Amino acid sequence: MAKTKILFVTHEMSPFLELSKISEITRQLPQAMQEKGYEIRILMPRFGNINERRNRLHEVIRLSGMNIVVDNNDNPLIIKVASIPAARMQVYFLDNEEYFQRKHVFCDECGKFFEDNNERTVFFCKGALETVKKLGWAPDVVHCHGWMSALIPAYVKTAYKDDPTFKDAKVIYSLYKEDFNFSLGENFAEIARTGNMTAADVAAYGTGDYAGLYQGALAYSDAVVLTGDEVDEQLLNIVKTSEIPAFEVESNAEFENYCNLYEQFSSVELETELEA
């Protein structure tokens, strides 16, 4: 029987970048799933404060060389890879000099939110899916972590829904208590569109503020995971009103719960576990 294939998309992962609890979960969960027999791939941005020499990143020539269109501009995508020997895992990094080669991640040294974070988000989400296509690897499950991956569910279910790589993929979105008090701008939904997507396809994202990002992501997700670190009440209300199947995970050690969730995609209908 073929292994279930799980794609993890995140903007942070230990030991490469540690901003929040997301980095801990995205380090441990893929390894646990791989040890249980799943086939996994991990993608994240190569932010400028990720040390290439210390983490032994090197370019994957066969995957690099694509251009990702953002707001009608072509942006070169460079793919790099690093290994975690103790876990026998590889992590693919999406790089672009203009978007990611900075000393800071989302805000400058004064704490000001980068004005082009909207474009950086679109570039990362588009680039992630194009990279997976180029890998020739069709995931059964796409598991998204962190606000920067919020466009992935919409892309998978609209622009890429007929693509052989993603047409059968299910999307899971993990919600965390994230420190995000910004907006990606009035034109975020417009520049987020790709392929044959319409304005209606991205309307739920609004200006890409705290609620809009997750509301858009959950509108296209097949299930949501609620981590045990005090998910915001506003987000819980979005989950409840969207009627999306929800699963609560109290600790990182509950990897069996993730296995059960992944397996339900290939066996039985998902059932909502979150109380109304």
PDB file of C-alpha atoms in Angstrom:
ATOM      1  CA  MET A   1       0.000   0.000   0.000  1.00  0.00           C
ATOM      2  CA  ALA A   2       1.361   3.432  -0.975  1.00  0.00           C
ATOM      3  CA  LYS A   3       2.476   5.758   1.798  1.00  0.00           C
ATOM      4  CA  THR A   4       0.301   8.751   2.619  1.00  0.00           C
ATOM      5  CA  LYS A   5       2.120  11.897   1.472  1.00  0.00           C
ATOM      6  CA  ILE A   6       2.013  14.978   3.693  1.00  0.00           C
ATOM      7  CA  LEU A   7       3.252  18.413   2.664  1.00  0.00           C
ATOM      8  CA  PHE A   8       4.077  20.762   5.549  1.00  0.00           C
ATOM      9  CA  VAL A   9       4.148  24.482   4.720  1.00  0.00           C
ATOM     10  CA  THR A  10       5.355  26.862   7.426  1.00  0.00           C
ATOM     11  CA  HIS A  11       7.117  30.202   7.819  1.00  0.00           C
ATOM     12  CA  GLU A  12       9.240  28.953  10.717  1.00  0.00           C
ATOM     13  CA  MET A  13      10.802  25.739  11.949  1.00  0.00           C
ATOM     14  CA  SER A  14      13.367  24.866  14.593  1.00  0.00           C
ATOM     15  CA  PRO A  15      16.375  24.985  14.467  1.00  0.00           C
ATOM     16  CA  PHE A  16      16.378  27.301  11.448  1.00  0.00           C
ATOM     17  CA  LEU A  17      14.000  30.018  12.664  1.00  0.00           C
ATOM     18  CA  GLU A  18      12.313  30.140  16.060  1.00  0.00           C
ATOM     19  CA  LEU A  19       9.722  32.880  16.436  1.00  0.00           C
ATOM     20  CA  SER A  20       6.895  31.085  18.209  1.00  0.00           C
ATOM     21  CA  LYS A  21       5.537  27.696  19.226  1.00  0.00           C
ATOM     22  CA  ILE A  22       4.978  26.990  15.532  1.00  0.00           C
ATOM     23  CA  SER A  23       8.696  26.324  15.104  1.00  0.00           C
ATOM     24  CA  GLU A  24       8.597  23.606  17.750  1.00  0.00           C
ATOM     25  CA  ILE A  25       5.567  21.816  16.309  1.00  0.00           C
ATOM     26  CA  THR A  26       6.792  21.982  12.721  1.00  0.00           C
ATOM     27  CA  ARG A  27      10.088  20.466  13.839  1.00  0.00           C
ATOM     28  CA  GLN A  28       8.603  17.574  15.795  1.00  0.00           C
ATOM     29  CA  LEU A  29       5.443  16.725  13.863  1.00  0.00           C
ATOM     30  CA  PRO A  30       7.026  15.921  10.466  1.00  0.00           C
ATOM     31  CA  GLN A  31       9.627  13.701  12.110  1.00  0.00           C
ATOM     32  CA  ALA A  32       6.955  11.864  14.088  1.00  0.00           C
ATOM     33  CA  MET A  33       4.901  11.303  10.940  1.00  0.00           C
ATOM     34  CA  GLN A  34       7.916  10.125   8.982  1.00  0.00           C
ATOM     35  CA  GLU A  35       8.768   7.638  11.727  1.00  0.00           C
ATOM     36  CA  LYS A  36       5.204   6.340  11.533  1.00  0.00           C
ATOM     37  CA  GLY A  37       5.641   5.581   7.833  1.00  0.00           C
ATOM     38  CA  TYR A  38       4.295   8.705   6.157  1.00  0.00           C
ATOM     39  CA  GLU A  39       6.150  10.337   3.271  1.00  0.00           C
ATOM     40  CA  ILE A  40       6.766  13.998   4.055  1.00  0.00           C
ATOM     41  CA  ARG A  41       8.075  17.214   2.502  1.00  0.00           C
ATOM     42  CA  ILE A  42       8.659  20.520   4.321  1.00  0.00           C
ATOM     43  CA  LEU A  43       8.761  23.992   2.748  1.00  0.00           C
ATOM     44  CA  MET A  44       9.560  27.357   4.354  1.00  0.00           C
ATOM     45  CA  PRO A  45      10.986  30.761   3.334  1.00  0.00           C
ATOM     46  CA  ARG A  46      14.717  31.317   3.499  1.00  0.00           C
ATOM     47  CA  PHE A  47      14.704  34.502   5.550  1.00  0.00           C
ATOM     48  CA  GLY A  48      17.949  36.467   5.676  1.00  0.00           C
ATOM     49  CA  ASN A  49      18.635  35.687   9.318  1.00  0.00           C
ATOM     50  CA  ILE A  50      18.825  31.951   8.595  1.00  0.00           C
ATOM     51  CA  ASN A  51      22.536  31.255   8.490  1.00  0.00           C
ATOM     52  CA  GLU A  52      23.382  29.291   5.347  1.00  0.00           C
ATOM     53  CA  ARG A  53      26.804  28.115   6.466  1.00  0.00           C
ATOM     54  CA  ARG A  54      25.784  27.001   9.938  1.00  0.00           C
ATOM     55  CA  ASN A  55      22.683  25.204   8.639  1.00  0.00           C
ATOM     56  CA  ARG A  56      24.467  23.902   5.539  1.00  0.00           C
ATOM     57  CA  LEU A  57      21.945  25.162   3.011  1.00  0.00           C
ATOM     58  CA  HIS A  58      22.754  24.555  -0.632  1.00  0.00           C
ATOM     59  CA  GLU A  59      20.916  25.377  -3.829  1.00  0.00           C
ATOM     60  CA  VAL A  60      18.911  22.716  -5.645  1.00  0.00           C
ATOM     61  CA  ILE A  61      19.721  23.620  -9.246  1.00  0.00           C
ATOM     62  CA  ARG A  62      17.070  21.400 -10.807  1.00  0.00           C
ATOM     63  CA  LEU A  63      14.321  23.141  -8.819  1.00  0.00           C
ATOM     64  CA  SER A  64      15.592  26.721  -9.108  1.00  0.00           C
ATOM     65  CA  GLY A  65      15.135  29.012 -12.071  1.00  0.00           C
ATOM     66  CA  MET A  66      11.375  29.525 -11.968  1.00  0.00           C
ATOM     67  CA  ASN A  67       9.819  32.977 -11.950  1.00  0.00           C
ATOM     68  CA  ILE A  68       6.873  33.690  -9.677  1.00  0.00           C
ATOM     69  CA  VAL A  69       4.560  36.479 -10.814  1.00  0.00           C
ATOM     70  CA  VAL A  70       3.475  38.863  -8.056  1.00  0.00           C
ATOM     71  CA  ASP A  71       1.478  41.975  -8.937  1.00  0.00           C
ATOM     72  CA  ASN A  72       2.448  41.570 -12.624  1.00  0.00           C
ATOM     73  CA  ASN A  73       6.165  41.384 -11.839  1.00  0.00           C
ATOM     74  CA  ASP A  74       8.392  38.343 -12.408  1.00  0.00           C
ATOM     75  CA  ASN A  75      10.388  37.342  -9.356  1.00  0.00           C
ATOM     76  CA  PRO A  76      13.095  34.640  -9.532  1.00  0.00           C
ATOM     77  CA  LEU A  77      12.657  31.704  -7.182  1.00  0.00           C
ATOM     78  CA  ILE A  78      15.727  29.987  -5.788  1.00  0.00           C
ATOM     79  CA  ILE A  79      15.276  26.671  -3.969  1.00  0.00           C
ATOM     80  CA  LYS A  80      17.726  25.602  -1.294  1.00  0.00           C
ATOM     81  CA  VAL A  81      17.753  22.553   0.926  1.00  0.00           C
ATOM     82  CA  ALA A  82      19.121  21.606   4.321  1.00  0.00           C
ATOM     83  CA  SER A  83      19.102  18.362   6.232  1.00  0.00           C
ATOM     84  CA  ILE A  84      18.409  17.517   9.839  1.00  0.00           C
ATOM     85  CA  PRO A  85      20.666  14.453  10.173  1.00  0.00           C
ATOM     86  CA  ALA A  86      19.270  13.311  13.504  1.00  0.00           C
ATOM     87  CA  ALA A  87      15.813  13.118  11.972  1.00  0.00           C
ATOM     88  CA  ARG A  88      16.859  12.130   8.455  1.00  0.00           C
ATOM     89  CA  MET A  89      14.670  14.940   7.123  1.00  0.00           C
ATOM     90  CA  GLN A  90      15.211  17.531   4.424  1.00  0.00           C
ATOM     91  CA  VAL A  91      13.744  21.024   4.451  1.00  0.00           C
ATOM     92  CA  TYR A  92      13.255  23.020   1.247  1.00  0.00           C
ATOM     93  CA  PHE A  93      13.786  26.781   1.480  1.00  0.00           C
ATOM     94  CA  LEU A  94      12.250  29.308  -0.925  1.00  0.00           C
ATOM     95  CA  ASP A  95      14.608  32.200  -1.534  1.00  0.00           C
ATOM     96  CA  ASN A  96      14.468  35.507  -3.376  1.00  0.00           C
ATOM     97  CA  GLU A  97      16.966  38.296  -2.912  1.00  0.00           C
ATOM     98  CA  GLU A  98      14.449  41.145  -2.932  1.00  0.00           C
ATOM     99  CA  TYR A  99      11.884  39.553  -0.627  1.00  0.00           C
ATOM    100  CA  PHE A 100      13.900  37.543   1.871  1.00  0.00           C
ATOM    101  CA  GLN A 101      17.478  38.797   2.097  1.00  0.00           C
ATOM    102  CA  ARG A 102      16.940  41.007   5.151  1.00  0.00           C
ATOM    103  CA  LYS A 103      18.218  40.922   8.704  1.00  0.00           C
ATOM    104  CA  HIS A 104      14.690  40.906  10.075  1.00  0.00           C
ATOM    105  CA  VAL A 105      11.720  38.659   9.335  1.00  0.00           C
ATOM    106  CA  PHE A 106       8.420  40.582   9.237  1.00  0.00           C
ATOM    107  CA  CYS A 107       9.287  43.967  10.779  1.00  0.00           C
ATOM    108  CA  ASP A 108      12.280  46.277  10.500  1.00  0.00           C
ATOM    109  CA  GLU A 109      14.628  47.158  13.350  1.00  0.00           C
ATOM    110  CA  CYS A 110      12.119  49.755  14.569  1.00  0.00           C
ATOM    111  CA  GLY A 111       9.273  47.258  14.662  1.00  0.00           C
ATOM    112  CA  LYS A 112       7.566  48.603  11.531  1.00  0.00           C
ATOM    113  CA  PHE A 113       5.739  45.956   9.491  1.00  0.00           C
ATOM    114  CA  PHE A 114       7.368  45.609   6.061  1.00  0.00           C
ATOM    115  CA  GLU A 115       5.149  47.239   3.425  1.00  0.00           C
ATOM    116  CA  ASP A 116       5.760  44.409   0.983  1.00  0.00           C
ATOM    117  CA  ASN A 117       4.764  41.600   3.355  1.00  0.00           C
ATOM    118  CA  ASN A 118       1.691  41.194   1.166  1.00  0.00           C
ATOM    119  CA  GLU A 119       3.867  40.473  -1.869  1.00  0.00           C
ATOM    120  CA  ARG A 120       6.202  38.272   0.167  1.00  0.00           C
ATOM    121  CA  THR A 121       3.232  36.190   1.309  1.00  0.00           C
ATOM    122  CA  VAL A 122       1.909  35.769  -2.238  1.00  0.00           C
ATOM    123  CA  PHE A 123       5.383  34.882  -3.499  1.00  0.00           C
ATOM    124  CA  PHE A 124       5.880  32.265  -0.794  1.00  0.00           C
ATOM    125  CA  CYS A 125       2.496  30.582  -1.259  1.00  0.00           C
ATOM    126  CA  LYS A 126       2.683  30.519  -5.053  1.00  0.00           C
ATOM    127  CA  GLY A 127       6.311  29.453  -4.950  1.00  0.00           C
ATOM    128  CA  ALA A 128       5.600  26.631  -2.534  1.00  0.00           C
ATOM    129  CA  LEU A 129       3.018  25.040  -4.817  1.00  0.00           C
ATOM    130  CA  GLU A 130       5.138  25.517  -7.934  1.00  0.00           C
ATOM    131  CA  THR A 131       8.077  23.900  -6.153  1.00  0.00           C
ATOM    132  CA  VAL A 132       5.996  20.858  -5.245  1.00  0.00           C
ATOM    133  CA  LYS A 133       4.860  20.599  -8.865  1.00  0.00           C
ATOM    134  CA  LYS A 134       8.462  20.675 -10.024  1.00  0.00           C
ATOM    135  CA  LEU A 135       9.323  17.965  -7.497  1.00  0.00           C
ATOM    136  CA  GLY A 136       6.784  15.752  -9.281  1.00  0.00           C
ATOM    137  CA  TRP A 137       5.364  14.801  -5.893  1.00  0.00           C
ATOM    138  CA  ALA A 138       1.585  14.811  -5.356  1.00  0.00           C
ATOM    139  CA  PRO A 139       0.637  15.215  -1.663  1.00  0.00           C
ATOM    140  CA  ASP A 140      -2.432  13.592  -0.167  1.00  0.00           C
ATOM    141  CA  VAL A 141      -2.509  16.205   2.604  1.00  0.00           C
ATOM    142  CA  VAL A 142      -1.276  19.801   2.645  1.00  0.00           C
ATOM    143  CA  HIS A 143      -0.823  20.934   6.258  1.00  0.00           C
ATOM    144  CA  CYS A 144      -0.349  24.694   6.687  1.00  0.00           C
ATOM    145  CA  HIS A 145       1.180  26.412   9.722  1.00  0.00           C
ATOM    146  CA  GLY A 146       1.360  30.150  10.378  1.00  0.00           C
ATOM    147  CA  TRP A 147      -0.278  33.199   8.837  1.00  0.00           C
ATOM    148  CA  MET A 148       2.175  33.409   5.937  1.00  0.00           C
ATOM    149  CA  SER A 149       0.739  30.161   4.527  1.00  0.00           C
ATOM    150  CA  ALA A 150      -2.852  31.433   4.588  1.00  0.00           C
ATOM    151  CA  LEU A 151      -3.248  31.626   0.801  1.00  0.00           C
ATOM    152  CA  ILE A 152      -2.277  27.993   0.257  1.00  0.00           C
ATOM    153  CA  PRO A 153      -5.792  26.583   0.893  1.00  0.00           C
ATOM    154  CA  ALA A 154      -7.394  28.984  -1.605  1.00  0.00           C
ATOM    155  CA  TYR A 155      -4.788  28.256  -4.258  1.00  0.00           C
ATOM    156  CA  VAL A 156      -5.106  24.478  -3.860  1.00  0.00           C
ATOM    157  CA  LYS A 157      -8.906  24.611  -4.085  1.00  0.00           C
ATOM    158  CA  THR A 158      -9.180  27.105  -6.971  1.00  0.00           C
ATOM    159  CA  ALA A 159      -6.214  27.874  -9.232  1.00  0.00           C
ATOM    160  CA  TYR A 160      -4.627  24.430  -8.726  1.00  0.00           C
ATOM    161  CA  LYS A 161      -7.760  22.320  -8.292  1.00  0.00           C
ATOM    162  CA  ASP A 162      -7.394  20.630 -11.685  1.00  0.00           C
ATOM    163  CA  ASP A 163      -3.616  20.286 -11.506  1.00  0.00           C
ATOM    164  CA  PRO A 164      -2.627  16.595 -11.239  1.00  0.00           C
ATOM    165  CA  THR A 165      -0.305  17.433  -8.357  1.00  0.00           C
ATOM    166  CA  PHE A 166      -3.030  18.857  -6.135  1.00  0.00           C
ATOM    167  CA  LYS A 167      -6.413  17.795  -7.502  1.00  0.00           C
ATOM    168  CA  ASP A 168      -6.886  15.078  -4.857  1.00  0.00           C
ATOM    169  CA  ALA A 169      -5.150  16.882  -1.980  1.00  0.00           C
ATOM    170  CA  LYS A 170      -6.908  17.743   1.266  1.00  0.00           C
ATOM    171  CA  VAL A 171      -5.916  20.855   3.183  1.00  0.00           C
ATOM    172  CA  ILE A 172      -5.476  21.144   6.950  1.00  0.00           C
ATOM    173  CA  TYR A 173      -4.840  24.484   8.621  1.00  0.00           C
ATOM    174  CA  SER A 174      -3.402  24.748  12.134  1.00  0.00           C
ATOM    175  CA  LEU A 175      -4.445  27.737  14.211  1.00  0.00           C
ATOM    176  CA  TYR A 176      -2.112  29.212  16.802  1.00  0.00           C
ATOM    177  CA  LYS A 177      -2.034  32.227  19.033  1.00  0.00           C
ATOM    178  CA  GLU A 178       0.052  34.398  16.726  1.00  0.00           C
ATOM    179  CA  ASP A 179       1.379  37.883  17.321  1.00  0.00           C
ATOM    180  CA  PHE A 180      -0.139  39.459  14.229  1.00  0.00           C
ATOM    181  CA  ASN A 181      -1.602  42.940  14.651  1.00  0.00           C
ATOM    182  CA  PHE A 182      -1.143  44.205  11.127  1.00  0.00           C
ATOM    183  CA  SER A 183      -2.880  44.287   7.761  1.00  0.00           C
ATOM    184  CA  LEU A 184      -1.474  43.194   4.412  1.00  0.00           C
ATOM    185  CA  GLY A 185      -3.194  46.131   2.743  1.00  0.00           C
ATOM    186  CA  GLU A 186      -6.282  47.149   0.800  1.00  0.00           C
ATOM    187  CA  ASN A 187      -4.985  45.521  -2.386  1.00  0.00           C
ATOM    188  CA  PHE A 188      -3.965  42.235  -0.786  1.00  0.00           C
ATOM    189  CA  ALA A 189      -6.893  40.225  -2.139  1.00  0.00           C
ATOM    190  CA  GLU A 190      -6.283  41.616  -5.615  1.00  0.00           C
ATOM    191  CA  ILE A 191      -2.579  40.801  -5.813  1.00  0.00           C
ATOM    192  CA  ALA A 192      -3.257  37.395  -4.252  1.00  0.00           C
ATOM    193  CA  ARG A 193      -5.244  36.261  -7.290  1.00  0.00           C
ATOM    194  CA  THR A 194      -3.510  33.882  -9.662  1.00  0.00           C
ATOM    195  CA  GLY A 195      -4.488  31.803 -12.685  1.00  0.00           C
ATOM    196  CA  ASN A 196      -8.235  31.854 -13.239  1.00  0.00           C
ATOM    197  CA  MET A 197      -9.112  33.049  -9.728  1.00  0.00           C
ATOM    198  CA  THR A 198     -11.852  35.667  -9.478  1.00  0.00           C
ATOM    199  CA  ALA A 199     -12.342  38.482  -6.999  1.00  0.00           C
ATOM    200  CA  ALA A 200     -14.954  36.326  -5.274  1.00  0.00           C
ATOM    201  CA  ASP A 201     -12.377  33.569  -4.733  1.00  0.00           C
ATOM    202  CA  VAL A 202     -10.280  35.818  -2.494  1.00  0.00           C
ATOM    203  CA  ALA A 203     -12.974  38.080  -1.058  1.00  0.00           C
ATOM    204  CA  ALA A 204     -12.890  36.320   2.318  1.00  0.00           C
ATOM    205  CA  TYR A 205      -9.301  37.471   2.889  1.00  0.00           C
ATOM    206  CA  GLY A 206     -10.291  41.138   2.844  1.00  0.00           C
ATOM    207  CA  THR A 207      -7.311  43.351   3.670  1.00  0.00           C
ATOM    208  CA  GLY A 208      -5.340  40.452   5.082  1.00  0.00           C
ATOM    209  CA  ASP A 209      -5.801  41.509   8.686  1.00  0.00           C
ATOM    210  CA  TYR A 210      -5.766  39.103  11.635  1.00  0.00           C
ATOM    211  CA  ALA A 211      -9.295  37.804  11.124  1.00  0.00           C
ATOM    212  CA  GLY A 212      -9.314  38.075   7.333  1.00  0.00           C
ATOM    213  CA  LEU A 213      -6.276  35.892   6.782  1.00  0.00           C
ATOM    214  CA  TYR A 214      -7.665  33.010   8.793  1.00  0.00           C
ATOM    215  CA  GLN A 215     -11.217  33.462   7.571  1.00  0.00           C
ATOM    216  CA  GLY A 216      -9.952  33.133   4.015  1.00  0.00           C
ATOM    217  CA  ALA A 217      -7.749  30.150   4.825  1.00  0.00           C
ATOM    218  CA  LEU A 218     -10.505  28.285   6.653  1.00  0.00           C
ATOM    219  CA  ALA A 219     -12.993  28.936   3.860  1.00  0.00           C
ATOM    220  CA  TYR A 220     -10.923  26.567   1.714  1.00  0.00           C
ATOM    221  CA  SER A 221      -9.577  24.116   4.295  1.00  0.00           C
ATOM    222  CA  ASP A 222     -10.935  20.616   4.813  1.00  0.00           C
ATOM    223  CA  ALA A 223     -10.119  20.620   8.528  1.00  0.00           C
ATOM    224  CA  VAL A 224      -8.597  22.850  11.187  1.00  0.00           C
ATOM    225  CA  VAL A 225      -6.310  21.915  14.073  1.00  0.00           C
ATOM    226  CA  LEU A 226      -6.627  23.960  17.247  1.00  0.00           C
ATOM    227  CA  THR A 227      -3.374  23.920  19.183  1.00  0.00           C
ATOM    228  CA  GLY A 228      -3.465  23.993  22.950  1.00  0.00           C
ATOM    229  CA  ASP A 229      -1.964  27.446  23.393  1.00  0.00           C
ATOM    230  CA  GLU A 230      -5.007  29.671  23.827  1.00  0.00           C
ATOM    231  CA  VAL A 231      -6.262  30.212  20.306  1.00  0.00           C
ATOM    232  CA  ASP A 232      -7.916  33.621  20.077  1.00  0.00           C
ATOM    233  CA  GLU A 233     -11.671  33.679  20.741  1.00  0.00           C
ATOM    234  CA  GLN A 234     -12.209  35.601  17.512  1.00  0.00           C
ATOM    235  CA  LEU A 235     -10.644  32.759  15.557  1.00  0.00           C
ATOM    236  CA  LEU A 236     -12.663  30.158  17.436  1.00  0.00           C
ATOM    237  CA  ASN A 237     -15.819  32.000  16.417  1.00  0.00           C
ATOM    238  CA  ILE A 238     -14.696  31.899  12.793  1.00  0.00           C
ATOM    239  CA  VAL A 239     -14.185  28.150  13.103  1.00  0.00           C
ATOM    240  CA  LYS A 240     -17.620  27.652  14.593  1.00  0.00           C
ATOM    241  CA  THR A 241     -19.437  29.763  12.011  1.00  0.00           C
ATOM    242  CA  SER A 242     -17.582  28.137   9.118  1.00  0.00           C
ATOM    243  CA  GLU A 243     -18.695  24.675  10.274  1.00  0.00           C
ATOM    244  CA  ILE A 244     -15.281  23.299   9.353  1.00  0.00           C
ATOM    245  CA  PRO A 245     -14.265  20.014  11.045  1.00  0.00           C
ATOM    246  CA  ALA A 246     -12.071  20.985  13.977  1.00  0.00           C
ATOM    247  CA  PHE A 247      -9.634  18.944  16.043  1.00  0.00           C
ATOM    248  CA  GLU A 248      -8.077  19.989  19.319  1.00  0.00           C
ATOM    249  CA  VAL A 249      -4.515  18.951  20.128  1.00  0.00           C
ATOM    250  CA  GLU A 250      -3.418  19.693  23.671  1.00  0.00           C
ATOM    251  CA  SER A 251       0.276  18.873  23.354  1.00  0.00           C
ATOM    252  CA  ASN A 252       2.973  18.081  20.820  1.00  0.00           C
ATOM    253  CA  ALA A 253       3.136  14.559  22.203  1.00  0.00           C
ATOM    254  CA  GLU A 254      -0.298  13.708  20.873  1.00  0.00           C
ATOM    255  CA  PHE A 255       1.010  12.698  17.472  1.00  0.00           C
ATOM    256  CA  GLU A 256      -1.417   9.806  17.345  1.00  0.00           C
ATOM    257  CA  ASN A 257      -4.197  12.375  17.030  1.00  0.00           C
ATOM    258  CA  TYR A 258      -2.538  13.744  13.920  1.00  0.00           C
ATOM    259  CA  CYS A 259      -2.263  10.247  12.476  1.00  0.00           C
ATOM    260  CA  ASN A 260      -5.969   9.714  13.019  1.00  0.00           C
ATOM    261  CA  LEU A 261      -6.728  13.023  11.338  1.00  0.00           C
ATOM    262  CA  TYR A 262      -4.552  12.321   8.305  1.00  0.00           C
ATOM    263  CA  GLU A 263      -5.976   8.839   7.906  1.00  0.00           C
ATOM    264  CA  GLN A 264      -9.559  10.067   7.949  1.00  0.00           C
ATOM    265  CA  PHE A 265      -8.952  11.756   4.627  1.00  0.00           C
ATOM    266  CA  SER A 266      -8.560   8.387   2.962  1.00  0.00           C
ATOM    267  CA  SER A 267     -11.101   6.413   4.953  1.00  0.00           C
ATOM    268  CA  VAL A 268     -14.215   8.079   6.364  1.00  0.00           C
ATOM    269  CA  GLU A 269     -15.978  11.416   6.340  1.00  0.00           C
ATOM    270  CA  LEU A 270     -14.543  14.024   8.670  1.00  0.00           C
ATOM    271  CA  GLU A 271     -16.715  14.809  11.663  1.00  0.00           C
ATOM    272  CA  THR A 272     -16.652  18.057  13.563  1.00  0.00           C
ATOM    273  CA  GLU A 273     -15.226  17.574  17.043  1.00  0.00           C
ATOM    274  CA  LEU A 274     -15.467  21.190  18.131  1.00  0.00           C
ATOM    275  CA  GLU A 275     -18.548  21.869  20.236  1.00  0.00           C
ATOM    276  CA  ALA A 276     -21.013  24.245  18.682  1.00  0.00           C
TER     277      ALA A 276
END
